[in-house]
């Protein structure tokens, strides 16, 4: 009996020692696209770095205080959703009808639980709605009005759709429509206007318990039609996390990310072929390129190795380690 | 010059010989669940076998006439959507609000192009809408009213929502609500009532050109709330096709199929670990079981090997080969 108790104690002790040895880390992105020095003023660059750092610090604070990767991912993404700089939450782009329709997803690498929301127009922080769906419902994905009813029932912060209006994004819609008019593209086609296709935000984190999480949030594509949904809320495409392999959040031309099942494909290469996160990311971004798509991903494994590959001109991105060391980047 | 022409001719000839040697095959399912001899009368059994055979023959006719796997998959699924027996199209189950909200997806294994639709209430054949999204738009996934506007623009057949009313399904909703009332479950929870969780339809096919395709269509879960979306329209979860590996269509408890990324995980095990479709299917259905979910899949590789694993009492299913040999099944 005492022997058995001792062995339980040993297992408990060993587990906690291992768990406590994991050094938390957080990696974020704020979208990939035609981001070049020519397009950004030094002031704009500074603003982006500032908010990226705010997002990193908000997430790391949670991790340093013993919080979960899931909560860190949510906190980081909320900062970016609340900023007008990124195409998510407050800064979401406009649909063809002049609305802001948002998608988001979150996934817990330990339990493989996930939550996802698409086509919502009144939820201030779609990432929090995704987390609540994961934790408080038996569903994974809710869309449109139904998702909003759920959010209301759960007491999440709802806002008037006008909250998401920003002059900058509205100008982009007008410009996209002008180009569309010129192109005279047929119906059902989107305007593939590189500058305004991207801007999704995302985060991946590893907590001190050794658990991974991933989250992604987006306003989608400027001038999108027909309630189009991209890869962000698709578990396995724009968002995926699994302690056995890695956590992934994507940003890019959603249609190609869905067809390539980017998140799960990276995870499968790590788990089944023992690829490093670096190699897996490169291989899968090449698959996206080969189909004609573009974008980037952030990847983090349960040992804290991370990678941030992209095939566009730039990607807003950064990382922060448990010792506070952090760095943010915009260009290649 | 003549040498080069000859070599072109040889390559052309060799390619066509190989291509013509591929023997088309089609595999379908009409849902997995608590399907036991005790639940079905001999007449009902006969009806299911009859419609499954109709679906197999409709698809094989296309394949035998040199049609594509994509068109065969659509044709088979349309037969099941038009039948009140299956939980898709005409026979869709009711939501908590007494509506019929349908999801569907289709994928082309050659090009990795895909189309997907969720939460539609007026499209007679959601699988055809998914195919049209794939072929006529630059999007993959459209939802709700937007998807319906697109369908209208494309001239697809729209019906009044009352078309989807059937007494049988309405009785199931009433029964589900009675049980829910008894359970007094909290809001945001679904009633996990095994008998009425399943019934999704799907098809996977290989055409004489060696190309795979997969499609899935569903009315979702009886008594579903908040515009819940299941795995059927999620590329990589309920629907996936890739000539390099296999085509997959799933049926079951959608939430667990999404979290397991069932379709792409089976494909990854075939491509990255050289698993047979049989082994890959067993491994992934076991993952679904381990999480607490249930259901089944049909899997077909580009050599014509197929598998139909499930962990429920039964699954409506069948296959048909190029020589006309076919078989349909209900129980284990």
XYZ file of C-alpha atoms in Angstrom:
664
model
C 0.000 0.000 0.000
C 2.753 2.403 1.024
C 4.715 1.284 -2.020
C 1.783 2.135 -4.255
C 1.308 5.526 -2.615
C 4.980 6.247 -3.054
C 4.812 5.355 -6.716
C 1.771 7.638 -7.166
C 3.687 10.393 -5.450
C 6.685 9.814 -7.670
C 4.602 9.961 -10.833
C 2.900 13.123 -9.597
C 6.213 14.699 -8.708
C 7.872 13.697 -11.986
C 4.919 15.000 -13.997
C 4.961 18.347 -12.224
C 8.705 18.698 -12.546
C 8.494 18.071 -16.265
C 5.493 20.349 -16.619
C 7.162 23.158 -14.661
C 10.224 22.887 -16.858
C 8.335 23.921 -19.969
C 9.195 27.485 -20.877
C 6.140 29.367 -22.153
C 6.348 31.066 -25.521
C 3.914 33.002 -27.678
C 4.039 33.741 -31.405
C 1.596 36.044 -33.218
C 0.823 37.361 -36.683
C -1.165 40.331 -37.879
C -1.582 39.315 -41.493
C 0.527 38.712 -44.583
C 0.356 40.539 -47.902
C 1.811 43.250 -50.080
C 3.525 44.886 -47.168
C 6.611 46.747 -48.342
C 8.621 49.711 -47.118
C 7.110 51.727 -49.957
C 3.597 51.170 -48.600
C 4.211 52.096 -44.968
C 5.353 55.378 -43.459
C 7.816 55.200 -40.533
C 4.937 56.282 -38.251
C 2.758 53.433 -39.479
C 5.605 50.956 -38.992
C 5.960 52.205 -35.437
C 2.233 51.804 -34.758
C 2.243 48.222 -36.012
C 5.265 47.304 -33.898
C 3.620 48.974 -30.907
C 0.367 47.018 -31.118
C 2.158 43.746 -31.929
C 4.192 44.244 -28.761
C 1.078 45.027 -26.750
C -0.457 41.781 -27.996
C 2.681 39.791 -27.163
C 2.895 41.257 -23.682
C -0.783 40.693 -22.903
C -0.437 37.016 -23.803
C 2.900 36.495 -22.038
C 1.598 38.090 -18.848
C -1.012 35.343 -18.671
C 1.554 32.635 -19.399
C 4.001 33.979 -16.810
C 1.255 33.972 -14.195
C 0.586 30.293 -14.812
C -2.330 30.854 -17.198
C -3.159 28.565 -20.088
C -2.034 28.852 -23.694
C -5.706 29.092 -24.611
C -6.221 32.219 -22.512
C -2.942 33.717 -23.748
C -3.970 33.206 -27.372
C -7.337 34.844 -26.698
C -5.763 37.820 -24.900
C -3.233 38.479 -27.668
C -5.840 38.256 -30.391
C -8.249 40.551 -28.511
C -5.618 43.305 -28.518
C -5.308 43.010 -32.290
C -9.097 42.756 -32.748
C -9.527 45.968 -30.756
C -6.977 47.824 -32.895
C -8.109 49.419 -36.184
C -4.749 48.437 -37.733
C -5.575 44.789 -38.362
C -8.269 43.117 -40.437
C -10.122 41.569 -37.491
C -12.635 42.944 -35.008
C -12.559 46.783 -35.036
C -10.399 47.001 -38.178
C -12.344 44.457 -40.238
C -12.646 45.075 -43.958
C -15.987 45.701 -45.665
C -18.014 43.207 -47.686
C -19.366 44.098 -51.099
C -22.597 45.166 -49.346
C -20.722 47.544 -47.057
C -20.935 45.315 -43.972
C -18.285 43.852 -41.671
C -18.610 40.073 -41.379
C -16.128 38.322 -39.148
C -14.813 34.776 -38.691
C -12.655 33.317 -35.911
C -11.561 30.008 -34.394
C -9.616 28.667 -31.447
C -8.269 25.194 -30.651
C -6.854 23.526 -27.544
C -3.943 21.215 -28.360
C -4.376 19.135 -25.204
C -8.011 18.098 -25.611
C -8.421 18.830 -29.334
C -11.481 20.849 -28.354
C -12.251 23.695 -30.718
C -14.642 26.584 -31.245
C -15.377 28.488 -34.412
C -17.616 31.296 -35.577
C -18.341 32.650 -39.070
C -20.265 35.494 -40.622
C -20.949 37.491 -37.442
C -21.571 41.234 -37.480
C -22.258 42.313 -33.893
C -19.774 40.407 -31.714
C -17.027 42.746 -30.507
C -14.436 40.010 -30.045
C -15.107 37.029 -32.301
C -12.152 35.125 -30.775
C -13.868 35.194 -27.366
C -17.055 33.915 -28.959
C -15.076 31.030 -30.507
C -13.630 30.226 -27.073
C -17.053 30.349 -25.447
C -18.508 28.031 -28.108
C -15.674 25.621 -27.337
C -16.127 25.791 -23.578
C -19.848 26.340 -23.089
C -21.558 24.499 -25.935
C -21.289 20.989 -27.324
C -20.773 22.466 -30.773
C -17.650 23.461 -32.650
C -18.957 25.838 -35.310
C -21.811 28.344 -35.169
C -22.571 30.854 -37.917
C -24.428 34.114 -38.546
C -27.474 35.066 -36.490
C -27.381 31.802 -34.538
C -23.859 32.482 -33.340
C -24.945 35.971 -32.303
C -27.910 34.618 -30.325
C -25.518 32.255 -28.562
C -23.104 35.103 -27.807
C -25.967 37.152 -26.358
C -27.145 34.252 -24.208
C -23.613 33.833 -22.888
C -23.306 37.513 -22.012
C -20.522 38.304 -24.497
C -20.067 41.944 -25.498
C -22.232 42.835 -28.476
C -21.893 46.095 -30.396
C -23.814 47.927 -33.084
C -22.413 46.991 -36.510
C -21.369 50.643 -36.886
C -18.638 49.986 -34.267
C -16.662 48.236 -37.005
C -16.751 51.234 -39.366
C -13.374 52.806 -40.107
C -12.694 55.388 -42.814
C -9.572 53.575 -43.946
C -11.369 50.261 -44.607
C -14.313 52.007 -46.268
C -11.931 53.747 -48.660
C -10.414 50.351 -49.459
C -13.856 48.990 -50.312
C -14.541 51.928 -52.629
C -11.195 51.434 -54.332
C -11.777 47.680 -54.680
C -15.161 48.361 -56.266
C -13.614 50.835 -58.730
C -11.063 48.238 -59.782
C -13.777 45.602 -60.025
C -15.779 47.916 -62.259
C -12.766 48.362 -64.493
C -12.090 44.645 -64.640
C -15.732 43.985 -65.431
C -15.414 40.587 -63.908
C -18.425 38.300 -64.017
C -20.597 37.635 -61.026
C -19.489 35.115 -58.456
C -15.900 36.254 -58.974
C -13.914 38.060 -56.407
C -11.591 40.892 -57.078
C -8.160 39.478 -56.539
C -6.650 42.685 -55.430
C -3.513 41.687 -53.594
C -3.278 44.681 -51.305
C -6.610 44.055 -49.681
C -6.796 40.311 -49.461
C -4.959 39.908 -46.187
C -4.708 41.126 -42.628
C -6.028 38.239 -40.545
C -4.588 38.035 -37.026
C -3.557 34.951 -35.091
C -1.607 33.546 -32.186
C -0.061 30.257 -31.092
C 1.156 29.633 -27.558
C 2.787 27.047 -25.333
C 2.065 27.216 -21.607
C 4.047 25.933 -18.642
C 1.894 22.811 -18.520
C 3.220 21.900 -21.969
C -0.081 22.582 -23.715
C -0.385 24.237 -27.104
C -3.215 26.429 -28.394
C -3.938 28.270 -31.640
C -6.372 31.018 -32.571
C -7.200 33.108 -35.635
C -9.568 36.035 -36.265
C -10.414 37.923 -39.451
C -12.733 40.258 -41.308
C -12.082 38.253 -44.454
C -11.574 39.819 -47.876
C -12.427 43.374 -48.869
C -15.456 43.381 -51.175
C -16.305 39.738 -50.408
C -19.697 38.552 -51.603
C -22.305 35.894 -50.870
C -21.345 35.430 -47.200
C -18.004 34.000 -48.228
C -16.087 32.202 -45.463
C -12.284 31.884 -45.516
C -9.861 29.557 -43.786
C -9.651 31.273 -40.379
C -12.716 29.541 -38.849
C -12.005 26.189 -40.522
C -10.402 23.827 -38.008
C -7.508 22.152 -39.843
C -7.165 24.948 -42.418
C -6.444 28.354 -40.823
C -6.433 27.143 -37.223
C -5.142 23.900 -35.691
C -3.469 22.766 -32.474
C -2.388 19.355 -31.244
C 0.058 18.693 -28.394
C 1.376 15.697 -30.370
C 2.623 17.925 -33.175
C 2.195 21.703 -33.196
C -0.118 24.714 -33.163
C -0.747 26.654 -36.383
C -2.466 29.910 -37.329
C -2.635 31.022 -40.945
C -3.127 34.247 -42.856
C -3.500 34.509 -46.556
C -5.706 33.748 -49.476
C -8.240 31.653 -47.571
C -9.520 29.592 -50.471
C -6.057 28.120 -51.075
C -5.506 27.550 -47.355
C -8.767 25.582 -47.146
C -7.953 23.460 -50.206
C -4.473 22.700 -48.807
C -5.850 22.032 -45.271
C -2.783 24.025 -44.208
C -2.952 23.677 -40.417
C -3.535 19.950 -40.307
C -1.119 19.251 -43.159
C 1.695 20.969 -41.259
C 0.718 19.019 -38.141
C 0.634 15.726 -40.086
C 4.120 16.318 -41.534
C 5.433 17.009 -38.018
C 3.658 13.996 -36.472
C 3.882 11.417 -39.250
C 7.125 12.386 -40.999
C 9.015 13.900 -38.072
C 9.531 17.150 -39.954
C 10.704 20.154 -37.980
C 8.186 23.000 -37.802
C 10.508 24.897 -40.147
C 10.553 22.217 -42.827
C 6.823 21.425 -42.475
C 5.951 25.110 -42.839
C 8.101 25.533 -45.931
C 6.676 22.429 -47.604
C 3.057 23.440 -47.014
C 3.515 27.115 -47.965
C 5.075 25.790 -51.197
C 1.930 23.698 -51.780
C -0.157 26.873 -51.388
C 2.164 28.679 -53.847
C 1.959 25.824 -56.347
C -1.839 26.090 -56.409
C -1.531 29.846 -57.029
C -2.216 31.083 -53.509
C -0.220 33.122 -51.054
C 0.046 33.939 -47.394
C 1.868 32.791 -44.307
C 1.626 30.807 -41.094
C 2.981 30.798 -37.567
C 3.840 27.371 -36.166
C 4.891 26.361 -32.658
C 5.663 22.892 -31.344
C 5.492 21.600 -27.791
C 9.245 22.009 -27.334
C 8.988 25.711 -28.070
C 10.421 25.547 -31.605
C 8.632 27.974 -33.864
C 8.592 29.117 -37.474
C 6.912 32.002 -39.323
C 7.125 31.254 -43.082
C 5.288 33.316 -45.727
C 5.488 33.780 -49.492
C 4.254 37.381 -49.598
C 6.255 40.592 -49.377
C 5.678 40.911 -45.679
C 3.884 39.570 -42.647
C 3.258 41.406 -39.383
C 4.600 38.997 -36.793
C 6.497 38.531 -33.559
C 7.376 36.276 -30.675
C 7.931 36.579 -26.961
C 9.720 34.157 -24.660
C 9.277 33.456 -20.952
C 12.347 35.575 -20.081
C 10.711 38.542 -21.757
C 12.880 38.426 -24.879
C 10.682 39.505 -27.760
C 10.928 40.675 -31.330
C 8.450 41.965 -33.887
C 8.877 42.018 -37.677
C 7.106 43.379 -40.733
C 9.199 42.708 -43.830
C 11.168 39.697 -45.040
C 12.184 16.505 -85.089
C 10.520 13.238 -86.069
C 12.148 11.631 -83.054
C 10.635 14.285 -80.802
C 7.202 13.898 -82.376
C 7.430 10.154 -81.910
C 8.342 10.577 -78.285
C 5.388 12.945 -77.768
C 3.167 10.411 -79.460
C 4.511 7.654 -77.253
C 3.925 9.650 -74.087
C 0.410 10.504 -75.260
C -0.288 6.875 -76.110
C 1.174 5.560 -72.875
C -0.782 8.094 -70.829
C -4.040 7.198 -72.515
C -3.418 3.495 -72.172
C -2.792 3.916 -68.479
C -5.733 6.243 -68.080
C -8.075 3.904 -69.951
C -6.959 1.042 -67.753
C -8.375 2.623 -64.634
C -11.560 0.845 -63.704
C -14.162 3.278 -62.363
C -15.700 2.584 -58.988
C -18.183 4.379 -56.773
C -18.805 4.017 -53.038
C -21.645 5.725 -51.158
C -23.072 6.087 -47.677
C -26.442 7.202 -46.421
C -25.529 7.822 -42.808
C -24.334 5.926 -39.750
C -26.067 5.560 -36.407
C -28.281 3.406 -34.229
C -29.445 1.356 -37.153
C -30.377 -2.125 -35.982
C -32.730 -4.840 -37.212
C -35.020 -3.961 -34.318
C -35.426 -0.403 -35.632
C -36.229 -1.191 -39.264
C -39.119 -3.157 -40.753
C -38.349 -5.459 -43.719
C -40.186 -2.952 -45.947
C -37.995 -0.107 -44.718
C -34.862 -2.176 -45.277
C -36.024 -2.825 -48.825
C -36.639 0.894 -49.444
C -33.151 1.832 -48.230
C -31.496 -0.815 -50.404
C -33.589 0.354 -53.356
C -32.583 4.017 -53.108
C -28.927 3.166 -52.365
C -28.920 1.091 -55.571
C -30.535 3.912 -57.520
C -27.793 6.243 -56.277
C -25.038 3.771 -57.178
C -26.453 3.200 -60.659
C -26.908 6.918 -61.381
C -23.269 7.560 -60.545
C -21.889 4.505 -62.348
C -23.832 5.360 -65.516
C -21.887 8.604 -65.674
C -18.569 6.856 -65.012
C -19.259 4.162 -67.626
C -20.023 6.844 -70.211
C -16.656 8.472 -69.615
C -17.938 11.098 -67.176
C -15.912 12.474 -64.302
C -15.821 11.267 -60.707
C -17.036 14.737 -59.736
C -20.216 14.415 -61.789
C -20.747 10.844 -60.589
C -20.489 11.930 -56.955
C -22.975 14.739 -57.551
C -25.448 12.457 -59.348
C -25.360 9.806 -56.613
C -25.812 12.342 -53.856
C -28.684 14.081 -55.666
C -30.642 10.803 -55.673
C -30.217 10.551 -51.905
C -30.973 14.260 -51.392
C -34.219 13.831 -53.341
C -35.293 10.846 -51.226
C -37.077 11.478 -47.897
C -35.218 8.483 -46.413
C -31.908 10.249 -45.813
C -30.991 13.267 -43.713
C -30.029 15.496 -46.651
C -32.074 17.582 -49.087
C -35.751 16.474 -49.011
C -35.338 14.315 -45.903
C -33.376 16.833 -43.834
C -33.990 16.921 -40.111
C -35.455 19.952 -38.339
C -33.579 22.534 -36.315
C -34.737 23.573 -32.863
C -36.669 26.414 -34.558
C -38.504 23.987 -36.864
C -36.442 24.833 -39.950
C -34.361 22.700 -42.309
C -30.818 24.026 -42.646
C -28.506 22.136 -44.937
C -24.738 21.821 -45.451
C -22.792 20.167 -48.300
C -19.331 20.016 -49.854
C -17.573 18.529 -52.849
C -13.877 18.180 -53.703
C -11.928 17.300 -56.846
C -8.907 15.093 -56.116
C -7.071 16.122 -59.283
C -7.043 19.896 -58.828
C -7.808 20.045 -55.090
C -10.581 22.470 -56.007
C -13.486 22.424 -53.598
C -16.901 23.943 -53.003
C -18.884 24.097 -49.800
C -22.177 25.488 -48.569
C -23.612 25.777 -45.050
C -26.868 26.865 -43.443
C -29.017 27.022 -46.584
C -32.788 26.618 -46.484
C -34.064 27.032 -50.062
C -31.593 25.172 -52.288
C -33.147 21.914 -53.512
C -29.812 20.156 -54.035
C -27.069 21.574 -51.806
C -24.474 19.257 -53.398
C -25.062 20.934 -56.788
C -24.648 24.329 -55.154
C -21.321 23.183 -53.681
C -20.200 22.035 -57.153
C -21.278 25.326 -58.714
C -19.385 27.318 -56.048
C -16.309 25.244 -56.902
C -16.662 25.675 -60.647
C -18.189 29.129 -61.087
C -16.823 31.224 -58.231
C -13.368 31.902 -56.866
C -14.585 30.960 -53.410
C -14.684 27.658 -51.583
C -17.282 28.254 -48.882
C -20.462 30.325 -48.942
C -23.043 30.339 -46.155
C -26.681 31.254 -45.465
C -28.444 33.966 -47.471
C -25.309 34.781 -49.452
C -25.033 31.211 -50.701
C -28.699 31.334 -51.676
C -28.217 34.588 -53.644
C -25.317 32.944 -55.451
C -27.437 29.849 -56.214
C -30.197 32.072 -57.599
C -27.759 34.012 -59.772
C -26.424 30.739 -61.142
C -29.886 29.448 -61.974
C -29.876 26.547 -59.526
C -33.243 25.116 -58.483
C -34.645 26.918 -55.457
C -37.655 25.712 -53.505
C -39.892 27.047 -50.785
C -38.567 25.906 -47.383
C -41.807 23.911 -46.976
C -40.483 21.501 -49.646
C -38.215 20.024 -46.952
C -41.081 19.284 -44.558
C -41.687 15.591 -43.858
C -43.961 14.206 -41.133
C -41.359 11.668 -40.078
C -38.644 14.280 -39.401
C -41.071 16.635 -37.693
C -42.077 13.828 -35.318
C -38.384 13.281 -34.577
C -37.982 16.958 -33.684
C -40.966 16.788 -31.325
C -39.572 13.672 -29.678
C -36.115 15.246 -29.363
C -37.649 18.314 -27.720
C -39.584 16.134 -25.266
C -36.391 14.358 -24.261
C -34.566 17.686 -24.016
C -37.304 18.978 -21.729
C -36.888 15.927 -19.527
C -33.136 16.260 -19.436
C -33.444 19.934 -18.554
C -30.103 20.560 -20.120
C -28.715 24.064 -19.998
C -28.740 26.402 -22.969
C -26.036 26.033 -25.562
C -26.144 22.269 -25.125
C -27.395 19.878 -27.721
C -29.475 16.880 -27.016
C -27.191 13.992 -27.652
C -29.895 11.635 -28.734
C -28.119 8.933 -30.647
C -31.006 7.916 -32.887
C -31.336 11.299 -34.475
C -27.787 12.490 -34.751
C -26.942 10.879 -38.052
C -28.109 10.339 -41.615
C -25.702 12.413 -43.689
C -25.166 11.123 -47.253
C -21.948 10.982 -49.232
C -20.108 9.507 -52.186
C -16.542 8.916 -53.333
C -15.663 7.952 -56.896
C -12.768 7.087 -59.175
C -13.192 7.777 -62.889
C -11.455 6.247 -65.890
C -9.025 9.166 -66.007
C -7.736 8.089 -62.600
C -9.267 11.062 -60.799
C -10.882 10.880 -57.380
C -13.730 13.005 -56.025
C -15.654 13.173 -52.754
C -18.953 14.770 -51.748
C -21.135 14.963 -48.653
C -24.574 16.456 -47.942
C -26.578 16.733 -44.736
C -29.418 18.314 -42.833
C -27.269 18.194 -39.701
C -28.572 17.235 -36.275
C -32.224 17.101 -35.221
C -33.009 19.980 -32.847
C -29.739 21.781 -33.653
C -29.482 25.373 -32.430
C -27.626 28.604 -33.149
C -26.994 27.842 -36.850
C -24.688 24.983 -35.881
C -22.501 23.666 -38.699
C -21.175 20.098 -38.707
C -18.308 18.392 -40.489
C -19.944 17.776 -43.882
C -19.103 21.221 -45.381
C -15.675 21.390 -43.759
C -13.007 20.521 -46.323
C -10.596 18.158 -44.560
C -13.155 17.036 -41.956
C -16.269 15.450 -43.524
C -15.151 15.810 -47.138
C -11.704 15.458 -48.718
C -10.221 14.189 -51.995
C -6.652 14.070 -53.267
C -5.410 11.915 -56.160
C -2.154 11.432 -54.245
C -3.925 9.605 -51.432
C -7.667 9.012 -51.354
C -11.184 10.416 -51.314
C -13.169 10.465 -48.062
C -16.750 11.245 -47.067
C -17.824 11.044 -43.437
C -21.023 10.664 -41.485
C -21.342 10.913 -37.765
C -21.146 13.210 -34.833
C -19.836 16.221 -36.719
C -18.137 17.973 -33.807
C -15.776 15.041 -33.281
C -15.150 14.696 -37.011
C -14.124 18.372 -37.196
C -11.812 18.114 -34.182
C -10.170 14.982 -35.640
C -9.959 16.532 -39.154
C -11.071 13.050 -40.239
C -10.828 13.350 -44.029
C -7.397 14.913 -44.169
C -6.030 12.744 -41.372
C -6.972 9.591 -43.286
C -5.405 11.098 -46.418
C -2.227 12.034 -44.506
C -1.826 8.506 -43.104
C -2.190 7.094 -46.629
C 0.203 9.632 -48.185
C 2.792 10.074 -45.433
C 2.749 6.676 -43.736
C 1.753 4.470 -46.663
C -1.206 3.085 -44.743
C -3.824 1.168 -46.708
C -7.242 2.836 -46.831
C -8.424 0.061 -44.507
C -5.783 0.713 -41.853
C -6.016 4.518 -42.147
C -9.801 4.370 -41.742
C -9.588 2.147 -38.676
C -6.951 4.334 -37.010
C -8.909 7.547 -37.532
C -12.306 6.112 -36.541
C -10.567 4.928 -33.366
C -9.383 8.514 -32.753
C -13.004 9.684 -33.076
C -14.081 6.939 -30.628
C -11.346 7.856 -28.162
C -12.619 11.450 -28.037
C -16.132 10.144 -27.392
C -17.572 10.516 -30.890
C -19.059 8.066 -33.333
C -19.835 7.643 -37.002
C -18.275 6.227 -40.124
C -16.476 7.031 -43.357
C -16.152 5.766 -46.885
C -12.637 5.869 -48.348
C -11.439 5.159 -51.884
C -7.904 5.352 -53.245
C -6.766 5.911 -56.816
C -6.166 2.183 -57.335
C -9.791 1.437 -56.538
C -9.189 0.081 -53.034
C -11.968 1.113 -50.719
C -13.031 0.817 -47.103
C -16.229 1.632 -45.176
C -15.396 1.592 -41.442
C -17.819 2.759 -38.740
C -18.174 2.413 -34.982
C -21.965 2.650 -34.810
C -24.515 -0.163 -35.012
C -25.064 0.360 -38.705
C -24.272 2.488 -41.732
C -26.269 2.630 -44.958
C -23.633 2.000 -47.596
C -22.733 0.357 -50.859
C -20.365 0.146 -53.786
C -20.565 -0.430 -57.516
C -17.765 -1.479 -59.866
C -17.290 -0.825 -63.562
C -18.509 -4.328 -64.464
C -21.790 -3.575 -62.734
C -21.034 -5.662 -59.637
C -22.614 -3.876 -56.715
C -23.651 -4.461 -53.142
C -25.500 -2.452 -50.524
C -25.372 -2.923 -46.746
C -27.124 -1.626 -43.641
C -25.859 -3.495 -40.587
C -22.402 -4.576 -39.428
